[in-house]
Amino acid sequence: MKHKSISYAKWGYIFIAPFFVAFILFNLIPLVSTFYNSLFENYLARGGLVQVGPNFIGLENFKTMFNPETELGKYFGNTFVLWILGFIPQIFFSLLFASWFTDLRMKLKTGAYKVIFYLPNVIMAAAMGMLFYTMFAQNGPVNSIYTSITGKDAYMFFDHKWSQRGVIAIINFLMWYGNTTIMLMAAINGVDPSLYESAQIDGATPSQTFWKITLPLIRPILLYVLITSLIGGLQMYDVPQIITKNGEQVQRTSMTVVMYLQKHLFSKNYGLAGALSVILFVVAAVLSLVVFYVTTEREPKKKVKKG
Amino acid sequence: MAAPVDAVGEMSNSKQLLIRRVVGYTVLTIFAVISLFPFLILLINMTRETNDIQKGFSLIPGTYLFKNFKTVLGNHDWKMLNSLKNSLIISGLTALLSTYFSALTAYSIHVYDFKLKKFLFTFILMIMMVPTQVSALGFVRQMASWNLTNSFIPLIVPSIAAPATFFFMKQYMDSALPLEIVEAARIDGSGEFRTFNELVTPILKPAIAVQAIFTFVQSWNNFFIPALLLDDKNKRTLPIVIGIIRSADYASFDMGAVYMAIGISIIPVAIVYLILSKFIIRGIALGAVKG
């Protein structure tokens, strides 16, 4: 702007104020209060009849959380396994489809496919979970096909650790591969087209073009997709919560960290819920900082260093 | 690994291309079928009777569509219609508030110069990725102390601070809102607030529409926070009802009605999506940030 904008500065503050008022009231104060709660002994004993605390106990709740008997590691492990089972096929097929969709020589009609691939992403995760639960249930359609082909008894998908995890991973995959495909397409479309033209003139095969040009150039966005997906995975809740009936099925082998947090919140176990929230916050904050670094680094066209 | 189908050796160019296209269409079609299959089952089973559904899978629709619908509406434990209404109110107002105030926040950063601008902008970007669950404990207790348990306010008003929506708006303004327009409005004597409401929001319409859809869907599908706040039967939203159906004694349910309940929860959003899909997909590519 040519003019001095000082006289308008107050409007900047006025217009940005609602955001920060809402943020402070509904995010920041609750966050601080969550942290504060983590330092107190505060729970309901004897089936909710006796209120214990709040008594200040310092870092005791964190000691309890990190105590092997609490099995927090198991829940982080479950979360990671459920995430990676969905993410590996997701990134593989998204890359494949994105490179096909952007390949000018293949001339694919992509519109309908994009619409269909993205559809599961707008569907309520809880309803997706319920739908897949009914589909894979003892007398659901999957088992009716299975028994009519093999002649065996129905397979109890939700009585076995890995089949239960598999169903959750399939849902996560279906819900997110379309989104990732479209994001990667945008990234590939951002690559200078003259690079592809000269590669074609030099007689590069499509696979050479993919490995030598596309992949290196979209690496920052791949990294971004990876970490945002990891942060999303850390928050995984709806699908496993519905599938496993609040996590208890198959010895809690599909209970995620947020499901465990919900369990404490629901039973008003505020001290431990607070400590768990702080731990979750730290993990998410570290991952967010990486995202922040990656996205701001992207602008000056600097290559992100490999580890 | 993504490219073994691409390495088709030395063949005439057109033949090689044909093979690649056939392989491409085949794989894509298989995935389209996989993606649609669950919804096909849903649509068919919504029309079938419990006994038929239990007997086995069929591709032929039944005749129980209206009966299942009536069963769902008549279930006083689920209160499906009421929950549908609650979900509509909450998601609609959330989309409205969130997009308007995100646009206003982005406008503040885009147009004005003020001391804290850089700091506040960086700050919003940094909190973008913080999961809502980490402050859920404090949030739920604070709402309880304000007597807002079973109120829709805690599910609607916090969406005024939506960093991801803000970021999308900011990016859109960078490409579509030249400062000259604002300058010209000033010369014409338009007040700052009026300029935003009457001149700027029409320019932002495409961005507002895309984000309104995303915010609506996100709120519609939200399960974690509503489940902690709403325990009054009359205040439930759809995902909570789905949770209740799953937690109850599943085997005792009318399966046709269960499928119908799932259908009622997802079909409205699916229809809106299919109508606006071109628009939405362009929006995802633009934003490159998950909501």
Coordinates of C-alpha atoms in Angstrom, one line a residue:
Chain A
M1 CA 0.0 0.0 0.0
K2 CA 1.2 3.4 -0.9
H3 CA -0.7 5.3 1.8
K4 CA 0.3 5.2 5.4
S5 CA -2.0 2.6 6.9
I6 CA -1.4 3.5 10.5
S7 CA -4.7 5.2 10.9
Y8 CA -6.4 1.9 10.0
A9 CA -4.4 -0.2 12.4
K10 CA -7.1 -0.2 15.0
W11 CA -9.4 -2.0 12.5
G12 CA -6.9 -4.8 12.2
Y13 CA -7.2 -5.3 15.9
I14 CA -11.0 -5.0 15.9
F15 CA -11.4 -7.6 13.1
I16 CA -9.0 -10.1 14.6
A17 CA -10.4 -9.8 18.1
P18 CA -13.3 -12.2 17.8
F19 CA -10.9 -15.0 16.8
F20 CA -8.8 -14.5 19.8
V21 CA -11.7 -14.0 22.2
A22 CA -13.1 -17.3 21.1
F23 CA -9.7 -18.9 21.1
I24 CA -8.9 -17.8 24.6
L25 CA -12.3 -18.7 26.1
F26 CA -12.8 -22.0 24.4
N27 CA -9.2 -23.3 23.7
L28 CA -6.5 -21.5 25.8
I29 CA -8.2 -21.4 29.2
P30 CA -9.4 -25.0 28.9
L31 CA -5.9 -26.0 27.8
V32 CA -4.3 -24.3 30.8
S33 CA -7.0 -25.7 33.1
T34 CA -6.3 -29.2 31.7
F35 CA -2.6 -28.8 32.5
Y36 CA -3.5 -27.5 35.9
N37 CA -5.8 -30.5 36.5
S38 CA -2.9 -32.9 35.7
L39 CA -1.2 -31.9 39.0
F40 CA -4.2 -32.9 41.2
E41 CA -5.5 -36.2 42.6
N42 CA -9.1 -36.0 41.4
Y43 CA -11.3 -39.0 40.7
L44 CA -14.5 -40.8 41.7
A45 CA -13.9 -43.9 43.8
R46 CA -16.2 -46.9 44.6
G47 CA -18.1 -46.8 41.4
G48 CA -18.7 -43.1 41.5
L49 CA -19.9 -42.8 45.0
V50 CA -16.9 -41.1 46.6
Q51 CA -15.2 -38.0 45.3
V52 CA -11.4 -38.1 46.0
G53 CA -9.6 -34.8 45.8
P54 CA -8.8 -32.5 44.3
N55 CA -5.5 -32.7 46.2
F56 CA -2.3 -31.3 44.9
I57 CA 0.1 -34.2 44.2
G58 CA 2.7 -32.7 41.8
L59 CA 3.7 -35.1 39.1
E60 CA 2.2 -38.2 40.6
N61 CA -0.3 -38.6 37.8
F62 CA 2.5 -38.6 35.2
K63 CA 4.3 -41.3 37.2
T64 CA 1.1 -43.3 37.1
M65 CA 0.7 -42.7 33.4
F66 CA 4.3 -43.9 32.7
N67 CA 4.0 -46.8 35.1
P68 CA 4.1 -50.0 32.9
E69 CA 1.0 -51.2 34.6
T70 CA -1.0 -48.4 33.0
E71 CA -0.1 -49.8 29.6
L72 CA 0.0 -46.3 28.0
G73 CA 2.7 -47.6 25.6
K74 CA 0.2 -50.3 24.5
Y75 CA -2.3 -47.6 23.5
F76 CA 0.2 -45.5 21.7
G77 CA 1.4 -48.7 20.0
N78 CA -2.2 -49.6 19.0
T79 CA -2.7 -46.1 17.6
F80 CA 0.5 -46.3 15.6
V81 CA -0.3 -49.8 14.2
L82 CA -3.8 -48.8 13.2
W83 CA -2.4 -45.7 11.5
I84 CA 0.4 -47.3 9.6
L85 CA -1.8 -50.2 8.4
G86 CA -4.0 -47.6 6.7
F87 CA -1.3 -45.2 5.7
I88 CA 1.0 -47.6 3.7
P89 CA -1.6 -48.6 1.1
Q90 CA -3.0 -45.0 1.2
I91 CA 0.3 -43.4 0.2
F92 CA 1.1 -46.1 -2.3
F93 CA -2.2 -45.9 -4.2
S94 CA -2.5 -42.2 -3.9
L95 CA 0.9 -41.7 -5.5
L96 CA 0.0 -44.2 -8.3
F97 CA -3.3 -42.6 -9.0
A98 CA -2.0 -39.0 -8.7
S99 CA 0.7 -39.8 -11.3
W100 CA -1.8 -41.4 -13.6
F101 CA -4.3 -38.6 -13.3
T102 CA -1.6 -36.0 -14.1
D103 CA 0.0 -38.0 -16.9
L104 CA -0.9 -36.0 -20.0
R105 CA 0.0 -38.9 -22.3
M106 CA -2.4 -41.3 -20.7
K107 CA -5.3 -38.9 -21.2
L108 CA -7.5 -40.5 -18.6
K109 CA -11.0 -39.1 -17.9
T110 CA -10.6 -38.5 -14.2
G111 CA -13.6 -36.5 -13.0
A112 CA -15.9 -39.4 -11.9
Y113 CA -13.0 -41.3 -10.2
K114 CA -12.0 -38.3 -8.2
V115 CA -15.6 -37.8 -7.0
I116 CA -16.0 -41.4 -6.0
F117 CA -12.6 -41.7 -4.4
Y118 CA -13.2 -38.7 -2.2
L119 CA -16.8 -39.7 -1.3
P120 CA -15.9 -41.8 1.9
N121 CA -14.1 -38.8 3.3
V122 CA -17.2 -36.7 3.8
I123 CA -19.1 -39.6 5.4
M124 CA -19.5 -39.6 9.2
A125 CA -16.7 -41.7 10.5
A126 CA -18.9 -43.1 13.3
A127 CA -21.5 -44.2 10.6
M128 CA -18.7 -45.7 8.5
G129 CA -17.6 -47.7 11.5
M130 CA -21.1 -48.9 12.2
L131 CA -21.6 -49.8 8.5
F132 CA -18.5 -51.8 8.4
Y133 CA -19.3 -53.4 11.7
T134 CA -22.6 -54.6 10.3
M135 CA -20.9 -55.7 7.1
F136 CA -18.3 -57.8 8.8
A137 CA -20.5 -59.1 11.6
Q138 CA -21.2 -62.8 12.1
N139 CA -24.3 -62.7 9.8
G140 CA -23.3 -59.7 7.7
P141 CA -22.9 -59.6 4.0
V142 CA -19.1 -60.3 4.0
N143 CA -19.6 -63.5 6.0
S144 CA -22.5 -64.6 3.9
I145 CA -20.3 -64.3 0.8
Y146 CA -17.4 -66.0 2.7
T147 CA -19.5 -68.9 3.9
S148 CA -21.2 -69.5 0.6
I149 CA -17.8 -69.7 -1.2
T150 CA -15.8 -71.6 1.3
G151 CA -18.5 -73.6 3.0
K152 CA -16.9 -72.8 6.4
D153 CA -18.5 -71.2 9.4
A154 CA -18.6 -67.5 9.6
Y155 CA -15.3 -65.8 10.5
M156 CA -15.6 -63.7 13.7
F157 CA -13.7 -60.6 12.5
F158 CA -14.2 -58.8 15.8
D159 CA -13.0 -61.6 18.0
H160 CA -9.5 -61.6 16.6
K161 CA -6.9 -58.9 17.1
W162 CA -5.6 -58.6 13.6
S163 CA -8.8 -59.0 11.7
Q164 CA -10.4 -56.3 13.9
R165 CA -7.4 -54.0 13.3
G166 CA -7.6 -54.9 9.6
V167 CA -11.2 -53.7 9.3
I168 CA -10.3 -50.4 11.0
A169 CA -7.4 -49.9 8.7
I170 CA -9.6 -50.6 5.6
I171 CA -12.0 -47.9 6.8
N172 CA -9.2 -45.4 7.4
F173 CA -7.7 -46.2 4.0
L174 CA -11.0 -45.8 2.2
M175 CA -11.7 -42.5 4.0
W176 CA -8.4 -40.9 3.2
Y177 CA -6.9 -42.2 -0.1
G178 CA -9.0 -40.0 -2.2
N179 CA -8.0 -36.9 -0.2
T180 CA -4.3 -37.8 -0.5
T181 CA -4.7 -38.5 -4.2
I182 CA -6.1 -35.0 -4.8
M183 CA -3.5 -33.3 -2.6
L184 CA -0.6 -35.1 -4.5
M185 CA -2.2 -34.2 -7.8
A186 CA -2.1 -30.6 -6.9
A187 CA 1.5 -31.1 -5.9
I188 CA 2.4 -32.8 -9.2
N189 CA 0.5 -30.1 -11.2
G190 CA 2.7 -27.6 -9.5
V191 CA 5.8 -29.1 -11.1
D192 CA 7.2 -27.1 -14.0
P193 CA 5.6 -28.8 -17.1
S194 CA 8.7 -28.0 -19.2
L195 CA 10.6 -30.6 -17.2
Y196 CA 8.2 -33.3 -18.3
E197 CA 8.3 -32.1 -21.9
S198 CA 12.1 -32.3 -22.1
A199 CA 12.0 -35.7 -20.4
Q200 CA 9.7 -36.9 -23.0
I201 CA 11.9 -35.5 -25.8
D202 CA 14.9 -37.3 -24.2
G203 CA 12.9 -40.5 -24.4
A204 CA 12.4 -41.1 -20.7
T205 CA 10.0 -43.9 -19.8
P206 CA 7.0 -43.0 -17.6
S207 CA 8.6 -44.8 -14.6
Q208 CA 11.8 -42.9 -15.1
T209 CA 9.9 -39.7 -15.2
F210 CA 8.1 -40.7 -12.0
W211 CA 11.2 -41.6 -10.0
K212 CA 13.6 -39.0 -11.4
I213 CA 11.4 -35.9 -11.7
T214 CA 8.0 -36.2 -9.9
L215 CA 9.1 -37.9 -6.7
P216 CA 12.1 -35.7 -5.8
L217 CA 10.1 -32.5 -6.6
I218 CA 7.1 -33.3 -4.6
R219 CA 9.1 -34.6 -1.6
P220 CA 8.2 -31.6 0.7
I221 CA 4.5 -32.2 0.1
L222 CA 4.9 -35.9 0.7
L223 CA 6.5 -35.1 4.0
Y224 CA 3.7 -32.7 4.8
V225 CA 1.1 -35.4 3.9
L226 CA 3.0 -37.9 6.1
I227 CA 3.1 -35.7 9.2
T228 CA -0.4 -34.3 8.9
S229 CA -1.6 -37.9 8.5
L230 CA 0.4 -38.9 11.6
I231 CA -1.2 -36.1 13.6
G232 CA -4.6 -37.1 12.3
G233 CA -3.8 -40.7 13.2
L234 CA -2.8 -39.7 16.7
Q235 CA -6.4 -38.4 17.1
M236 CA -8.0 -41.5 15.8
Y237 CA -11.2 -42.1 17.8
D238 CA -14.5 -42.4 16.0
V239 CA -14.0 -45.5 13.9
P240 CA -12.3 -47.8 16.5
Q241 CA -14.6 -46.5 19.2
I242 CA -17.6 -47.7 17.3
I243 CA -16.0 -50.9 15.9
T244 CA -14.7 -52.1 19.2
K245 CA -17.6 -51.0 21.4
N246 CA -15.6 -48.4 23.4
G247 CA -12.3 -50.2 23.0
E248 CA -12.8 -53.2 25.2
Q249 CA -13.0 -55.9 22.5
V250 CA -10.1 -58.3 22.0
Q251 CA -8.2 -57.2 25.2
R252 CA -8.1 -53.5 24.2
T253 CA -5.8 -54.3 21.2
S254 CA -7.5 -51.6 19.2
M255 CA -7.9 -49.0 21.9
T256 CA -6.2 -45.8 20.8
V257 CA -4.8 -43.1 23.0
V258 CA -7.8 -40.8 22.5
M259 CA -10.1 -43.6 23.3
Y260 CA -8.2 -44.2 26.5
L261 CA -8.4 -40.4 27.2
Q262 CA -12.2 -40.5 26.6
K263 CA -12.5 -43.4 29.0
H264 CA -10.9 -41.4 31.8
L265 CA -12.9 -38.3 30.9
F266 CA -16.1 -40.2 30.9
S267 CA -15.5 -41.7 34.3
K268 CA -14.5 -38.3 35.7
N269 CA -11.0 -39.4 36.3
Y270 CA -9.7 -35.9 35.9
G271 CA -6.2 -36.1 37.3
L272 CA -5.1 -38.9 35.0
A273 CA -7.1 -37.5 32.1
G274 CA -5.2 -34.3 32.6
A275 CA -1.8 -36.0 32.6
L276 CA -2.7 -38.0 29.5
S277 CA -3.8 -34.8 27.8
V278 CA -0.4 -33.1 28.5
I279 CA 1.4 -36.1 27.1
L280 CA -0.8 -36.0 24.0
F281 CA -0.2 -32.3 23.7
V282 CA 3.6 -32.7 23.8
V283 CA 3.6 -35.4 21.1
A284 CA 1.2 -33.3 18.8
A285 CA 3.2 -30.2 19.4
V286 CA 6.5 -31.8 18.3
L287 CA 4.8 -33.1 15.2
S288 CA 3.2 -29.8 14.5
L289 CA 6.5 -28.0 14.8
V290 CA 7.8 -30.3 12.1
V291 CA 4.8 -29.4 9.9
F292 CA 5.3 -25.8 10.5
Y293 CA 9.0 -26.1 9.6
V294 CA 8.2 -28.1 6.5
T295 CA 5.5 -25.7 5.2
T296 CA 7.4 -22.5 5.8
E297 CA 10.5 -24.0 4.3
R298 CA 8.6 -24.8 1.2
E299 CA 8.2 -21.1 0.2
P300 CA 11.8 -20.1 -0.4
K301 CA 12.1 -23.1 -2.7
K302 CA 14.7 -24.6 -0.4
K303 CA 15.0 -28.3 -0.5
V304 CA 14.3 -30.0 2.7
K305 CA 17.4 -31.9 3.8
K306 CA 17.2 -35.6 4.1
G307 CA 17.7 -36.8 7.6
Chain B
M1 CA 7.3 -49.6 -7.0
A2 CA 4.4 -47.5 -8.2
A3 CA 5.4 -48.0 -11.7
P4 CA 6.0 -51.6 -12.7
V5 CA 2.9 -51.3 -15.0
D6 CA 4.6 -48.4 -16.7
A7 CA 7.8 -50.2 -17.7
V8 CA 6.4 -52.0 -20.7
G9 CA 9.6 -52.5 -22.5
E10 CA 10.2 -51.5 -26.1
M11 CA 7.0 -51.5 -28.0
S12 CA 5.5 -49.1 -30.5
N13 CA 4.5 -46.0 -28.6
S14 CA 0.8 -46.2 -29.3
K15 CA 0.5 -49.9 -28.3
Q16 CA 2.3 -49.2 -25.1
L17 CA 0.0 -46.3 -24.4
L18 CA -3.0 -48.4 -25.0
I19 CA -1.8 -51.0 -22.5
R20 CA -1.1 -48.3 -19.9
R21 CA -4.6 -46.9 -20.4
V22 CA -6.3 -50.2 -20.1
V23 CA -4.4 -51.1 -16.9
G24 CA -5.1 -47.6 -15.6
Y25 CA -8.8 -47.8 -16.2
T26 CA -9.1 -51.3 -14.8
V27 CA -7.4 -50.5 -11.5
L28 CA -9.3 -47.2 -11.1
T29 CA -12.6 -49.0 -11.8
I30 CA -11.8 -51.7 -9.2
F31 CA -11.1 -49.0 -6.6
A32 CA -14.3 -47.1 -7.5
V33 CA -16.3 -50.3 -7.0
I34 CA -14.5 -50.9 -3.7
S35 CA -15.3 -47.4 -2.6
L36 CA -18.9 -47.6 -3.5
F37 CA -19.6 -51.2 -2.4
P38 CA -20.3 -50.3 1.3
F39 CA -22.8 -47.7 0.2
L40 CA -24.4 -50.1 -2.2
I41 CA -24.9 -52.6 0.6
L42 CA -26.3 -49.9 2.8
L43 CA -28.8 -48.8 0.2
I44 CA -29.9 -52.3 -0.5
N45 CA -30.2 -53.4 3.1
M46 CA -32.1 -50.3 4.0
T47 CA -34.9 -51.7 1.9
R48 CA -34.8 -55.2 3.3
E49 CA -36.4 -57.0 6.3
T50 CA -34.3 -58.1 9.2
N51 CA -34.9 -61.8 8.5
D52 CA -33.9 -61.5 4.9
I53 CA -30.8 -59.5 5.8
Q54 CA -29.7 -62.2 8.3
K55 CA -30.3 -64.9 5.7
G56 CA -27.7 -63.6 3.4
F57 CA -26.5 -60.9 1.1
S58 CA -28.4 -60.0 -1.9
L59 CA -28.1 -57.4 -4.7
I60 CA -31.9 -57.2 -5.1
P61 CA -33.6 -54.5 -3.1
G62 CA -36.5 -55.5 -0.8
T63 CA -39.8 -53.8 -0.2
Y64 CA -39.3 -52.7 3.4
L65 CA -37.9 -49.2 2.8
F66 CA -40.9 -47.3 4.3
K67 CA -41.4 -49.9 7.0
N68 CA -37.8 -49.6 8.1
F69 CA -38.1 -45.8 8.0
K70 CA -41.2 -45.9 10.2
T71 CA -39.4 -48.3 12.6
V72 CA -36.5 -45.9 13.0
L73 CA -38.7 -42.8 13.5
G74 CA -40.8 -44.7 16.0
N75 CA -37.9 -45.7 18.1
H76 CA -38.2 -43.5 21.2
D77 CA -34.7 -44.4 22.4
W78 CA -33.0 -43.3 19.2
K79 CA -35.1 -40.1 18.6
M80 CA -33.7 -40.1 15.1
L81 CA -35.7 -37.2 13.7
N82 CA -34.9 -35.0 16.7
S83 CA -31.2 -35.8 16.4
L84 CA -31.3 -35.0 12.7
K85 CA -32.8 -31.6 13.6
N86 CA -30.1 -31.0 16.3
S87 CA -27.3 -32.0 13.9
L88 CA -28.7 -29.6 11.2
I89 CA -28.9 -26.7 13.6
I90 CA -25.5 -27.2 15.1
S91 CA -23.7 -27.8 11.7
G92 CA -25.5 -25.0 9.9
L93 CA -24.7 -22.4 12.5
T94 CA -21.2 -23.6 12.9
A95 CA -20.6 -23.3 9.2
L96 CA -22.0 -19.8 9.2
L97 CA -20.1 -18.5 12.2
S98 CA -16.8 -20.2 11.2
T99 CA -16.6 -19.0 7.7
Y100 CA -17.7 -15.4 8.5
F101 CA -15.3 -14.9 11.3
S102 CA -12.4 -16.8 9.6
A103 CA -12.9 -14.5 6.6
L104 CA -12.9 -11.5 8.9
T105 CA -9.7 -12.7 10.7
A106 CA -8.0 -13.3 7.4
Y107 CA -9.1 -9.9 6.2
S108 CA -7.5 -8.3 9.2
I109 CA -4.2 -9.9 8.4
H110 CA -4.5 -9.4 4.7
V111 CA -5.4 -5.7 4.6
Y112 CA -4.2 -4.0 7.7
D113 CA -0.8 -3.2 9.1
F114 CA -0.5 -3.4 12.9
K115 CA 2.2 -4.1 15.4
L116 CA 1.2 -7.6 16.4
K117 CA 0.2 -8.7 13.0
K118 CA 3.2 -10.9 12.2
F119 CA 3.2 -12.4 15.7
L120 CA -0.6 -13.2 15.6
F121 CA -0.4 -14.7 12.1
T122 CA 2.5 -17.0 13.1
F123 CA 0.6 -17.9 16.3
I124 CA -2.5 -18.9 14.4
L125 CA -0.4 -21.1 12.1
M126 CA 1.2 -22.7 15.0
I127 CA -2.0 -23.7 16.8
M128 CA -3.5 -25.0 13.6
M129 CA -2.4 -28.5 14.3
V130 CA -3.1 -28.8 18.0
P131 CA -5.8 -31.5 18.4
T132 CA -9.0 -30.4 20.1
Q133 CA -8.9 -33.5 22.3
V134 CA -5.9 -32.2 24.4
S135 CA -8.0 -29.4 25.9
A136 CA -11.2 -31.5 26.1
L137 CA -10.9 -32.0 29.9
G138 CA -10.7 -28.3 30.7
F139 CA -13.3 -27.5 28.0
V140 CA -15.9 -29.9 29.3
R141 CA -15.4 -28.9 33.0
Q142 CA -15.6 -25.2 32.0
M143 CA -18.8 -25.6 30.1
A144 CA -20.2 -27.5 33.0
S145 CA -19.3 -24.6 35.4
W146 CA -21.0 -22.2 32.9
N147 CA -24.1 -24.4 32.9
L148 CA -23.7 -25.2 29.3
T149 CA -23.8 -29.0 29.4
N150 CA -26.6 -30.0 27.1
S151 CA -26.4 -26.7 25.4
F152 CA -25.5 -26.3 21.7
I153 CA -23.4 -23.1 22.4
P154 CA -20.2 -25.0 23.2
L155 CA -20.5 -26.9 19.9
I156 CA -21.2 -23.8 17.8
V157 CA -19.5 -20.6 19.2
P158 CA -15.9 -22.0 19.5
S159 CA -15.8 -22.4 15.7
I160 CA -15.3 -18.6 15.5
A161 CA -11.6 -19.6 16.0
A162 CA -10.9 -22.0 13.2
P163 CA -7.3 -21.8 12.2
A164 CA -7.5 -24.1 9.1
T165 CA -10.5 -22.1 7.7
F166 CA -8.6 -18.9 8.4
F167 CA -5.6 -20.2 6.5
F168 CA -7.6 -21.1 3.5
M169 CA -9.3 -17.7 3.4
K170 CA -5.9 -16.0 3.7
Q171 CA -4.5 -17.9 0.8
Y172 CA -7.6 -17.2 -1.3
M173 CA -7.3 -13.4 -0.5
D174 CA -3.7 -13.5 -1.5
S175 CA -4.7 -14.6 -5.0
A176 CA -8.1 -12.9 -5.4
L177 CA -8.3 -9.7 -3.3
P178 CA -6.1 -6.9 -4.5
L179 CA -5.7 -4.1 -1.9
E180 CA -6.6 -1.5 -4.6
I181 CA -10.2 -2.6 -4.2
V182 CA -10.2 -1.7 -0.5
E183 CA -8.4 1.5 -1.2
A184 CA -11.0 2.5 -3.8
A185 CA -13.8 1.8 -1.4
R186 CA -12.1 4.1 1.2
I187 CA -11.9 6.9 -1.3
D188 CA -15.6 6.4 -2.0
G189 CA -16.1 6.9 1.7
S190 CA -17.1 3.4 2.7
G191 CA -16.5 2.5 6.3
E192 CA -14.1 -0.4 7.0
F193 CA -16.8 -2.8 8.4
R194 CA -19.1 -2.0 5.5
T195 CA -16.4 -2.5 3.0
F196 CA -15.8 -6.0 4.4
N197 CA -19.5 -6.9 4.5
E198 CA -20.7 -5.5 1.2
L199 CA -17.7 -5.5 -1.0
V200 CA -15.3 -8.1 0.2
T201 CA -17.5 -11.0 1.1
P202 CA -19.0 -11.3 -2.4
I203 CA -15.5 -11.5 -3.8
L204 CA -14.8 -14.3 -1.3
K205 CA -17.9 -16.2 -2.2
P206 CA -16.2 -19.3 -3.7
A207 CA -13.9 -19.7 -0.8
I208 CA -16.7 -19.1 1.7
A209 CA -18.8 -21.7 0.0
V210 CA -16.1 -24.4 -0.1
Q211 CA -15.2 -23.8 3.6
A212 CA -18.9 -23.7 4.6
I213 CA -19.3 -27.2 3.2
F214 CA -16.2 -28.5 4.9
T215 CA -17.1 -27.0 8.2
F216 CA -20.6 -28.3 8.0
V217 CA -19.5 -31.8 7.2
Q218 CA -16.9 -31.7 10.0
S219 CA -19.4 -30.5 12.5
W220 CA -22.0 -33.0 11.2
N221 CA -19.6 -35.9 11.7
N222 CA -18.2 -34.7 15.1
F223 CA -18.4 -37.4 17.7
F224 CA -15.8 -36.8 20.5
I225 CA -16.8 -33.5 22.1
P226 CA -20.6 -33.8 21.6
A227 CA -20.6 -37.2 23.3
L228 CA -18.9 -35.7 26.3
L229 CA -21.3 -32.7 26.5
L230 CA -24.7 -33.9 25.5
D231 CA -26.4 -36.5 27.7
D232 CA -30.0 -35.3 27.4
K233 CA -31.9 -37.6 25.1
N234 CA -33.4 -34.6 23.3
K235 CA -30.1 -32.9 22.7
R236 CA -28.3 -35.8 21.0
T237 CA -26.7 -35.4 17.6
L238 CA -26.6 -38.2 15.0
P239 CA -23.1 -39.6 15.7
I240 CA -24.2 -40.0 19.4
V241 CA -27.2 -42.0 18.3
I242 CA -24.9 -44.2 16.1
G243 CA -22.8 -44.8 19.2
I244 CA -25.8 -45.7 21.3
I245 CA -27.0 -48.2 18.6
R246 CA -23.6 -49.8 18.7
S247 CA -23.3 -49.9 22.5
A248 CA -26.7 -51.4 23.0
D249 CA -27.4 -55.1 22.7
Y250 CA -26.7 -55.2 19.0
A251 CA -28.2 -58.7 18.3
S252 CA -31.6 -57.7 19.5
F253 CA -32.0 -54.9 16.9
D254 CA -34.0 -54.8 13.8
M255 CA -31.2 -54.8 11.2
G256 CA -33.2 -53.1 8.5
A257 CA -33.7 -50.3 11.0
V258 CA -30.0 -50.2 11.9
Y259 CA -29.1 -49.8 8.2
M260 CA -31.8 -47.2 7.9
A261 CA -30.4 -45.2 10.8
I262 CA -26.9 -45.3 9.3
G263 CA -28.5 -44.2 6.0
I264 CA -30.3 -41.2 7.6
S265 CA -27.0 -40.1 9.1
I266 CA -24.9 -40.2 5.9
I267 CA -27.2 -39.8 2.9
P268 CA -28.0 -36.1 3.3
V269 CA -24.3 -35.3 3.3
A270 CA -23.6 -37.7 0.5
I271 CA -26.2 -36.1 -1.7
V272 CA -24.9 -32.6 -1.1
Y273 CA -21.4 -33.8 -1.8
L274 CA -22.4 -35.4 -5.1
I275 CA -24.2 -32.2 -6.2
L276 CA -21.3 -29.9 -5.3
S277 CA -18.5 -32.4 -5.9
K278 CA -16.7 -30.5 -8.7
F279 CA -16.6 -27.5 -6.5
I280 CA -15.4 -29.3 -3.4
I281 CA -12.6 -31.2 -5.1
R282 CA -11.3 -28.0 -6.6
G283 CA -11.4 -26.7 -3.0
I284 CA -9.3 -29.5 -1.5
A285 CA -6.6 -29.0 -4.1
L286 CA -6.6 -25.2 -3.4
G287 CA -6.3 -25.5 0.4
A288 CA -3.9 -28.4 0.7
V289 CA -4.7 -28.3 4.4
K290 CA -6.9 -30.8 6.1
G291 CA -9.8 -29.2 8.1

